[in-house]
């Protein structure tokens, strides 16, 4: 089983959006997928509860439960640090860090990325970290600042996902972008390619 941890200590950075869409992508690609929701707010769990049985299946994994899917996606809570971060990292093969374009998000993420780089699992090359610009509008000052910040990081920037209601609308129905009619989300799906290529590596 391959494990993807989606993490950023900042609330609202896009963790749940990314986790649910990642799970949706993998399921739509015919993989057996489980989703582990470590957040007490249980947003990913609620999303899954809304999901139509006819859509590609995603299992909800409970903590401590045995799981034999191809992929496990872990959605994590805001404020993840210390022992809990260490424990999640021990499970993970890939860590995806969504960063929203604001001063506060960029600052908080900087400290988190530095902390990640200190973690044993990351230093030993057991868990590979990639960053994603989330809700980015390249025309705004915040978007440009985020792009500048990302370029300075020594971590790969997997992609930028633009700010669009497509994510919000899909979530209402327990769907990911990959469950939507393709002509409605063509640009979005294109933006996912960098992340998808990195997963396969
Ligand atoms: N690319 C995007 N475009 C538009 N809205 C987004 C995008 N990504 C996230 N959002 C919205 O931003 C808010 C915070 O995202 P969420 O995934 O809940 O963050 P977190 O899990 O890190 O707290 C949610 O309302 C979500 O619908
Ligand atoms: Mg969340």
PDB file of C-alpha atoms and ligand atoms in Angstrom:
ATOM      1  CA  UNK A   1       0.000   0.000   0.000  1.00  0.00           C
ATOM      2  CA  UNK A   2       1.237   3.486  -0.897  1.00  0.00           C
ATOM      3  CA  UNK A   3       0.441   6.194   1.638  1.00  0.00           C
ATOM      4  CA  UNK A   4      -0.021   9.915   0.882  1.00  0.00           C
ATOM      5  CA  UNK A   5      -0.152  12.338   3.791  1.00  0.00           C
ATOM      6  CA  UNK A   6      -1.743  15.727   3.102  1.00  0.00           C
ATOM      7  CA  UNK A   7      -0.492  18.176   5.699  1.00  0.00           C
ATOM      8  CA  UNK A   8      -0.122  21.837   6.545  1.00  0.00           C
ATOM      9  CA  UNK A   9      -0.583  23.157  10.094  1.00  0.00           C
ATOM     10  CA  UNK A  10      -2.593  26.090   8.781  1.00  0.00           C
ATOM     11  CA  UNK A  11      -6.370  25.681   8.749  1.00  0.00           C
ATOM     12  CA  UNK A  12      -8.028  26.427   5.423  1.00  0.00           C
ATOM     13  CA  UNK A  13      -4.920  25.760   3.346  1.00  0.00           C
ATOM     14  CA  UNK A  14      -6.792  23.190   1.256  1.00  0.00           C
ATOM     15  CA  UNK A  15      -5.889  19.875   2.908  1.00  0.00           C
ATOM     16  CA  UNK A  16      -9.348  18.350   2.795  1.00  0.00           C
ATOM     17  CA  UNK A  17      -9.991  19.588  -0.731  1.00  0.00           C
ATOM     18  CA  UNK A  18      -6.723  18.058  -1.850  1.00  0.00           C
ATOM     19  CA  UNK A  19      -7.229  14.799   0.081  1.00  0.00           C
ATOM     20  CA  UNK A  20     -10.724  14.167  -1.216  1.00  0.00           C
ATOM     21  CA  UNK A  21      -9.739  15.006  -4.796  1.00  0.00           C
ATOM     22  CA  UNK A  22      -6.643  12.828  -4.575  1.00  0.00           C
ATOM     23  CA  UNK A  23      -8.767   9.936  -3.347  1.00  0.00           C
ATOM     24  CA  UNK A  24     -11.257  10.673  -6.124  1.00  0.00           C
ATOM     25  CA  UNK A  25      -8.502  10.697  -8.729  1.00  0.00           C
ATOM     26  CA  UNK A  26      -7.060   7.369  -7.583  1.00  0.00           C
ATOM     27  CA  UNK A  27     -10.510   5.753  -7.427  1.00  0.00           C
ATOM     28  CA  UNK A  28     -11.348   7.032 -10.916  1.00  0.00           C
ATOM     29  CA  UNK A  29      -8.090   5.507 -12.145  1.00  0.00           C
ATOM     30  CA  UNK A  30      -9.319   2.117 -10.943  1.00  0.00           C
ATOM     31  CA  UNK A  31      -7.181   1.894  -7.795  1.00  0.00           C
ATOM     32  CA  UNK A  32      -8.430   0.561  -4.482  1.00  0.00           C
ATOM     33  CA  UNK A  33      -8.362   3.641  -2.252  1.00  0.00           C
ATOM     34  CA  UNK A  34      -8.885   4.294   1.440  1.00  0.00           C
ATOM     35  CA  UNK A  35      -9.187   7.663   3.139  1.00  0.00           C
ATOM     36  CA  UNK A  36      -8.043   8.194   6.737  1.00  0.00           C
ATOM     37  CA  UNK A  37      -9.462  11.305   8.372  1.00  0.00           C
ATOM     38  CA  UNK A  38      -7.308  12.446  11.297  1.00  0.00           C
ATOM     39  CA  UNK A  39      -9.175  15.730  11.710  1.00  0.00           C
ATOM     40  CA  UNK A  40     -11.718  15.931  14.532  1.00  0.00           C
ATOM     41  CA  UNK A  41     -13.862  18.185  12.337  1.00  0.00           C
ATOM     42  CA  UNK A  42     -14.324  15.136  10.091  1.00  0.00           C
ATOM     43  CA  UNK A  43     -14.787  17.094   6.864  1.00  0.00           C
ATOM     44  CA  UNK A  44     -13.386  14.297   4.692  1.00  0.00           C
ATOM     45  CA  UNK A  45     -15.608  11.787   6.490  1.00  0.00           C
ATOM     46  CA  UNK A  46     -18.663  13.953   5.803  1.00  0.00           C
ATOM     47  CA  UNK A  47     -17.665  14.273   2.169  1.00  0.00           C
ATOM     48  CA  UNK A  48     -17.413  10.504   1.860  1.00  0.00           C
ATOM     49  CA  UNK A  49     -20.833  10.088   3.497  1.00  0.00           C
ATOM     50  CA  UNK A  50     -22.316  12.267   0.741  1.00  0.00           C
ATOM     51  CA  UNK A  51     -20.725  10.191  -1.987  1.00  0.00           C
ATOM     52  CA  UNK A  52     -23.016   8.262  -4.323  1.00  0.00           C
ATOM     53  CA  UNK A  53     -22.570   4.474  -4.300  1.00  0.00           C
ATOM     54  CA  UNK A  54     -22.436   4.534  -8.099  1.00  0.00           C
ATOM     55  CA  UNK A  55     -19.202   6.589  -8.059  1.00  0.00           C
ATOM     56  CA  UNK A  56     -15.794   4.875  -7.911  1.00  0.00           C
ATOM     57  CA  UNK A  57     -15.482   3.448  -4.417  1.00  0.00           C
ATOM     58  CA  UNK A  58     -13.423   5.048  -1.631  1.00  0.00           C
ATOM     59  CA  UNK A  59     -13.177   3.256   1.726  1.00  0.00           C
ATOM     60  CA  UNK A  60     -13.163   5.121   5.003  1.00  0.00           C
ATOM     61  CA  UNK A  61     -10.317   3.808   7.121  1.00  0.00           C
ATOM     62  CA  UNK A  62     -10.493   4.100  10.886  1.00  0.00           C
ATOM     63  CA  UNK A  63      -7.351   4.764  12.881  1.00  0.00           C
ATOM     64  CA  UNK A  64      -5.569   1.566  13.823  1.00  0.00           C
ATOM     65  CA  UNK A  65      -7.633  -0.489  11.368  1.00  0.00           C
ATOM     66  CA  UNK A  66      -5.886  -2.834   8.921  1.00  0.00           C
ATOM     67  CA  UNK A  67      -6.271  -1.771   5.320  1.00  0.00           C
ATOM     68  CA  UNK A  68      -5.210  -3.586   2.165  1.00  0.00           C
ATOM     69  CA  UNK A  69      -6.021  -0.999  -0.492  1.00  0.00           C
ATOM     70  CA  UNK A  70      -3.551   0.104  -3.172  1.00  0.00           C
ATOM     71  CA  UNK A  71      -3.441   3.647  -1.820  1.00  0.00           C
ATOM     72  CA  UNK A  72      -4.185   5.345   1.457  1.00  0.00           C
ATOM     73  CA  UNK A  73      -4.792   9.109   1.545  1.00  0.00           C
ATOM     74  CA  UNK A  74      -4.477  10.739   4.977  1.00  0.00           C
ATOM     75  CA  UNK A  75      -6.252  14.052   5.608  1.00  0.00           C
ATOM     76  CA  UNK A  76      -4.717  15.734   8.635  1.00  0.00           C
ATOM     77  CA  UNK A  77      -5.878  18.433  11.039  1.00  0.00           C
ATOM     78  CA  UNK A  78      -4.626  21.986  11.398  1.00  0.00           C
ATOM     79  CA  UNK A  79      -1.833  22.283  13.947  1.00  0.00           C
ATOM     80  CA  UNK A  80      -0.312  18.883  13.205  1.00  0.00           C
ATOM     81  CA  UNK A  81       3.133  18.842  14.854  1.00  0.00           C
ATOM     82  CA  UNK A  82       5.422  16.970  17.222  1.00  0.00           C
ATOM     83  CA  UNK A  83       4.607  13.346  17.995  1.00  0.00           C
ATOM     84  CA  UNK A  84       1.445  13.276  15.849  1.00  0.00           C
ATOM     85  CA  UNK A  85       3.311  14.613  12.847  1.00  0.00           C
ATOM     86  CA  UNK A  86       6.084  12.107  13.451  1.00  0.00           C
ATOM     87  CA  UNK A  87       3.589   9.257  13.643  1.00  0.00           C
ATOM     88  CA  UNK A  88       1.817  10.297  10.431  1.00  0.00           C
ATOM     89  CA  UNK A  89       5.152  10.695   8.646  1.00  0.00           C
ATOM     90  CA  UNK A  90       6.204   7.211   9.656  1.00  0.00           C
ATOM     91  CA  UNK A  91       3.266   5.836   7.642  1.00  0.00           C
ATOM     92  CA  UNK A  92       3.689   8.111   4.646  1.00  0.00           C
ATOM     93  CA  UNK A  93       5.565   7.549   1.396  1.00  0.00           C
ATOM     94  CA  UNK A  94       4.528  10.917  -0.024  1.00  0.00           C
ATOM     95  CA  UNK A  95       3.711  14.143   1.772  1.00  0.00           C
ATOM     96  CA  UNK A  96       1.744  16.781  -0.098  1.00  0.00           C
ATOM     97  CA  UNK A  97       1.704  20.293   1.375  1.00  0.00           C
ATOM     98  CA  UNK A  98      -0.961  22.652   0.024  1.00  0.00           C
ATOM     99  CA  UNK A  99      -0.164  26.323   0.530  1.00  0.00           C
ATOM    100  CA  UNK A 100      -2.687  29.100   0.029  1.00  0.00           C
ATOM    101  CA  UNK A 101      -1.526  32.484  -1.217  1.00  0.00           C
ATOM    102  CA  UNK A 102      -1.522  34.795   1.821  1.00  0.00           C
ATOM    103  CA  UNK A 103       1.209  36.197   4.009  1.00  0.00           C
ATOM    104  CA  UNK A 104      -0.013  34.196   6.995  1.00  0.00           C
ATOM    105  CA  UNK A 105      -0.207  30.967   5.047  1.00  0.00           C
ATOM    106  CA  UNK A 106       3.202  31.455   3.506  1.00  0.00           C
ATOM    107  CA  UNK A 107       4.815  32.231   6.888  1.00  0.00           C
ATOM    108  CA  UNK A 108       3.176  29.297   8.667  1.00  0.00           C
ATOM    109  CA  UNK A 109       4.123  26.969   5.850  1.00  0.00           C
ATOM    110  CA  UNK A 110       7.736  28.099   5.897  1.00  0.00           C
ATOM    111  CA  UNK A 111       8.134  26.943   9.489  1.00  0.00           C
ATOM    112  CA  UNK A 112       6.317  23.706   8.746  1.00  0.00           C
ATOM    113  CA  UNK A 113       8.456  22.912   5.704  1.00  0.00           C
ATOM    114  CA  UNK A 114      11.570  23.546   7.803  1.00  0.00           C
ATOM    115  CA  UNK A 115      10.224  21.200  10.506  1.00  0.00           C
ATOM    116  CA  UNK A 116       9.420  18.571   7.873  1.00  0.00           C
ATOM    117  CA  UNK A 117      12.974  18.685   6.591  1.00  0.00           C
ATOM    118  CA  UNK A 118      14.192  17.893  10.111  1.00  0.00           C
ATOM    119  CA  UNK A 119      12.043  14.778  10.413  1.00  0.00           C
ATOM    120  CA  UNK A 120      13.811  11.444  10.206  1.00  0.00           C
ATOM    121  CA  UNK A 121      11.408   9.894   7.677  1.00  0.00           C
ATOM    122  CA  UNK A 122      12.053  12.809   5.318  1.00  0.00           C
ATOM    123  CA  UNK A 123      15.808  12.980   5.887  1.00  0.00           C
ATOM    124  CA  UNK A 124      16.174   9.266   5.218  1.00  0.00           C
ATOM    125  CA  UNK A 125      14.209   9.502   1.967  1.00  0.00           C
ATOM    126  CA  UNK A 126      11.362   7.321   3.223  1.00  0.00           C
ATOM    127  CA  UNK A 127       8.802  10.095   2.751  1.00  0.00           C
ATOM    128  CA  UNK A 128       9.040  12.473  -0.214  1.00  0.00           C
ATOM    129  CA  UNK A 129       7.660  15.960   0.156  1.00  0.00           C
ATOM    130  CA  UNK A 130       6.003  18.027  -2.569  1.00  0.00           C
ATOM    131  CA  UNK A 131       4.339  21.431  -2.369  1.00  0.00           C
ATOM    132  CA  UNK A 132       1.164  22.632  -4.082  1.00  0.00           C
ATOM    133  CA  UNK A 133       0.038  26.212  -4.590  1.00  0.00           C
ATOM    134  CA  UNK A 134      -3.614  26.139  -3.665  1.00  0.00           C
ATOM    135  CA  UNK A 135      -6.371  28.542  -4.719  1.00  0.00           C
ATOM    136  CA  UNK A 136      -3.872  30.529  -6.732  1.00  0.00           C
ATOM    137  CA  UNK A 137      -4.903  33.352  -8.955  1.00  0.00           C
ATOM    138  CA  UNK A 138      -1.720  34.331 -10.798  1.00  0.00           C
ATOM    139  CA  UNK A 139      -3.003  37.850 -11.448  1.00  0.00           C
ATOM    140  CA  UNK A 140      -3.130  38.771  -7.769  1.00  0.00           C
ATOM    141  CA  UNK A 141      -0.219  40.064  -5.708  1.00  0.00           C
ATOM    142  CA  UNK A 142      -0.680  37.134  -3.318  1.00  0.00           C
ATOM    143  CA  UNK A 143      -0.425  34.679  -6.200  1.00  0.00           C
ATOM    144  CA  UNK A 144       2.802  36.240  -7.415  1.00  0.00           C
ATOM    145  CA  UNK A 145       4.242  36.282  -3.873  1.00  0.00           C
ATOM    146  CA  UNK A 146       3.416  32.621  -3.402  1.00  0.00           C
ATOM    147  CA  UNK A 147       5.077  31.749  -6.691  1.00  0.00           C
ATOM    148  CA  UNK A 148       8.184  33.651  -5.592  1.00  0.00           C
ATOM    149  CA  UNK A 149       8.223  31.846  -2.240  1.00  0.00           C
ATOM    150  CA  UNK A 150       7.759  28.451  -3.831  1.00  0.00           C
ATOM    151  CA  UNK A 151      10.670  28.993  -6.183  1.00  0.00           C
ATOM    152  CA  UNK A 152      12.991  29.523  -3.203  1.00  0.00           C
ATOM    153  CA  UNK A 153      12.024  26.247  -1.567  1.00  0.00           C
ATOM    154  CA  UNK A 154      14.233  23.317  -2.271  1.00  0.00           C
ATOM    155  CA  UNK A 155      11.130  21.170  -2.519  1.00  0.00           C
ATOM    156  CA  UNK A 156       9.404  20.366  -5.790  1.00  0.00           C
ATOM    157  CA  UNK A 157       6.384  22.516  -6.610  1.00  0.00           C
ATOM    158  CA  UNK A 158       4.073  19.906  -8.059  1.00  0.00           C
ATOM    159  CA  UNK A 159       1.453  22.246  -9.424  1.00  0.00           C
ATOM    160  CA  UNK A 160      -0.708  25.310  -8.813  1.00  0.00           C
ATOM    161  CA  UNK A 161      -4.429  24.742  -8.515  1.00  0.00           C
ATOM    162  CA  UNK A 162      -6.511  27.750  -9.304  1.00  0.00           C
ATOM    163  CA  UNK A 163      -9.277  29.251  -7.251  1.00  0.00           C
ATOM    164  CA  UNK A 164     -12.538  27.896  -8.629  1.00  0.00           C
ATOM    165  CA  UNK A 165     -16.002  26.948  -7.493  1.00  0.00           C
ATOM    166  CA  UNK A 166     -15.542  23.606  -9.245  1.00  0.00           C
ATOM    167  CA  UNK A 167     -13.965  22.208  -6.039  1.00  0.00           C
ATOM    168  CA  UNK A 168     -16.646  23.700  -3.832  1.00  0.00           C
ATOM    169  CA  UNK A 169     -19.526  22.482  -5.995  1.00  0.00           C
ATOM    170  CA  UNK A 170     -18.115  18.980  -6.426  1.00  0.00           C
ATOM    171  CA  UNK A 171     -17.648  18.651  -2.651  1.00  0.00           C
ATOM    172  CA  UNK A 172     -21.337  19.326  -2.007  1.00  0.00           C
ATOM    173  CA  UNK A 173     -22.114  16.064  -3.791  1.00  0.00           C
ATOM    174  CA  UNK A 174     -19.327  13.922  -2.353  1.00  0.00           C
ATOM    175  CA  UNK A 175     -17.573  14.224  -5.690  1.00  0.00           C
ATOM    176  CA  UNK A 176     -14.056  14.995  -6.791  1.00  0.00           C
ATOM    177  CA  UNK A 177     -13.184  16.825 -10.004  1.00  0.00           C
ATOM    178  CA  UNK A 178     -12.626  13.409 -11.511  1.00  0.00           C
ATOM    179  CA  UNK A 179     -16.290  12.521 -11.018  1.00  0.00           C
ATOM    180  CA  UNK A 180     -17.478  15.615 -12.908  1.00  0.00           C
ATOM    181  CA  UNK A 181     -18.213  15.821 -16.653  1.00  0.00           C
ATOM    182  CA  UNK A 182     -14.762  16.428 -18.131  1.00  0.00           C
ATOM    183  CA  UNK A 183     -15.770  19.359 -20.299  1.00  0.00           C
ATOM    184  CA  UNK A 184     -16.722  21.300 -17.139  1.00  0.00           C
ATOM    185  CA  UNK A 185     -13.344  20.819 -15.455  1.00  0.00           C
ATOM    186  CA  UNK A 186     -10.941  20.586 -18.353  1.00  0.00           C
ATOM    187  CA  UNK A 187      -8.616  23.329 -17.099  1.00  0.00           C
ATOM    188  CA  UNK A 188      -8.644  21.910 -13.579  1.00  0.00           C
ATOM    189  CA  UNK A 189      -7.738  18.421 -14.735  1.00  0.00           C
ATOM    190  CA  UNK A 190      -4.816  19.839 -16.703  1.00  0.00           C
ATOM    191  CA  UNK A 191      -3.499  21.494 -13.548  1.00  0.00           C
ATOM    192  CA  UNK A 192      -3.562  18.156 -11.749  1.00  0.00           C
ATOM    193  CA  UNK A 193      -1.136  16.505 -14.157  1.00  0.00           C
ATOM    194  CA  UNK A 194       2.037  17.602 -12.331  1.00  0.00           C
ATOM    195  CA  UNK A 195       0.782  16.067  -9.099  1.00  0.00           C
ATOM    196  CA  UNK A 196      -0.388  12.886 -10.813  1.00  0.00           C
ATOM    197  CA  UNK A 197       3.003  12.418 -12.518  1.00  0.00           C
ATOM    198  CA  UNK A 198       4.777  12.866  -9.167  1.00  0.00           C
ATOM    199  CA  UNK A 199       2.573  10.227  -7.503  1.00  0.00           C
ATOM    200  CA  UNK A 200       3.577   7.666 -10.091  1.00  0.00           C
ATOM    201  CA  UNK A 201       7.250   8.330  -9.553  1.00  0.00           C
TER     202      UNK A 201
HETATM  203  N1  LIG B   1      -8.703  25.464  -5.417  1.00  0.00           N
HETATM  204  C1  LIG B   1      -9.738  25.935  -4.700  1.00  0.00           C
HETATM  205  N2  LIG B   1     -10.635  26.786  -5.258  1.00  0.00           N
HETATM  206  C2  LIG B   1     -11.666  27.288  -4.540  1.00  0.00           C
HETATM  207  N3  LIG B   1     -11.883  27.001  -3.257  1.00  0.00           N
HETATM  208  C3  LIG B   1     -11.030  26.169  -2.632  1.00  0.00           C
HETATM  209  C4  LIG B   1      -9.922  25.590  -3.307  1.00  0.00           C
HETATM  210  N4  LIG B   1      -9.264  24.809  -2.425  1.00  0.00           N
HETATM  211  C5  LIG B   1      -9.926  24.900  -1.272  1.00  0.00           C
HETATM  212  N5  LIG B   1     -10.996  25.706  -1.375  1.00  0.00           N
HETATM  213  C6  LIG B   1     -11.947  26.084  -0.300  1.00  0.00           C
HETATM  214  O1  LIG B   1     -11.191  26.657   0.752  1.00  0.00           O
HETATM  215  C7  LIG B   1     -11.728  26.287   2.005  1.00  0.00           C
HETATM  216  C8  LIG B   1     -10.652  25.599   2.847  1.00  0.00           C
HETATM  217  O2  LIG B   1     -10.276  24.403   2.223  1.00  0.00           O
HETATM  218  P1  LIG B   1     -10.126  23.037   3.029  1.00  0.00           P
HETATM  219  O3  LIG B   1      -9.801  21.999   2.029  1.00  0.00           O
HETATM  220  O4  LIG B   1     -11.292  22.808   3.926  1.00  0.00           O
HETATM  221  O5  LIG B   1      -8.827  23.375   3.920  1.00  0.00           O
HETATM  222  P2  LIG B   1      -8.232  22.618   5.214  1.00  0.00           P
HETATM  223  O6  LIG B   1      -8.691  21.200   5.156  1.00  0.00           O
HETATM  224  O7  LIG B   1      -6.748  22.767   5.081  1.00  0.00           O
HETATM  225  O8  LIG B   1      -8.759  23.355   6.407  1.00  0.00           O
HETATM  226  C9  LIG B   1     -12.907  25.396   1.721  1.00  0.00           C
HETATM  227  O9  LIG B   1     -14.068  26.170   1.773  1.00  0.00           O
HETATM  228  C10 LIG B   1     -12.662  24.898   0.295  1.00  0.00           C
HETATM  229  O10 LIG B   1     -13.866  24.632  -0.375  1.00  0.00           O
HETATM  230 MG1  LIG B   2      -9.635  19.990   6.530  1.00  0.00          MG
END
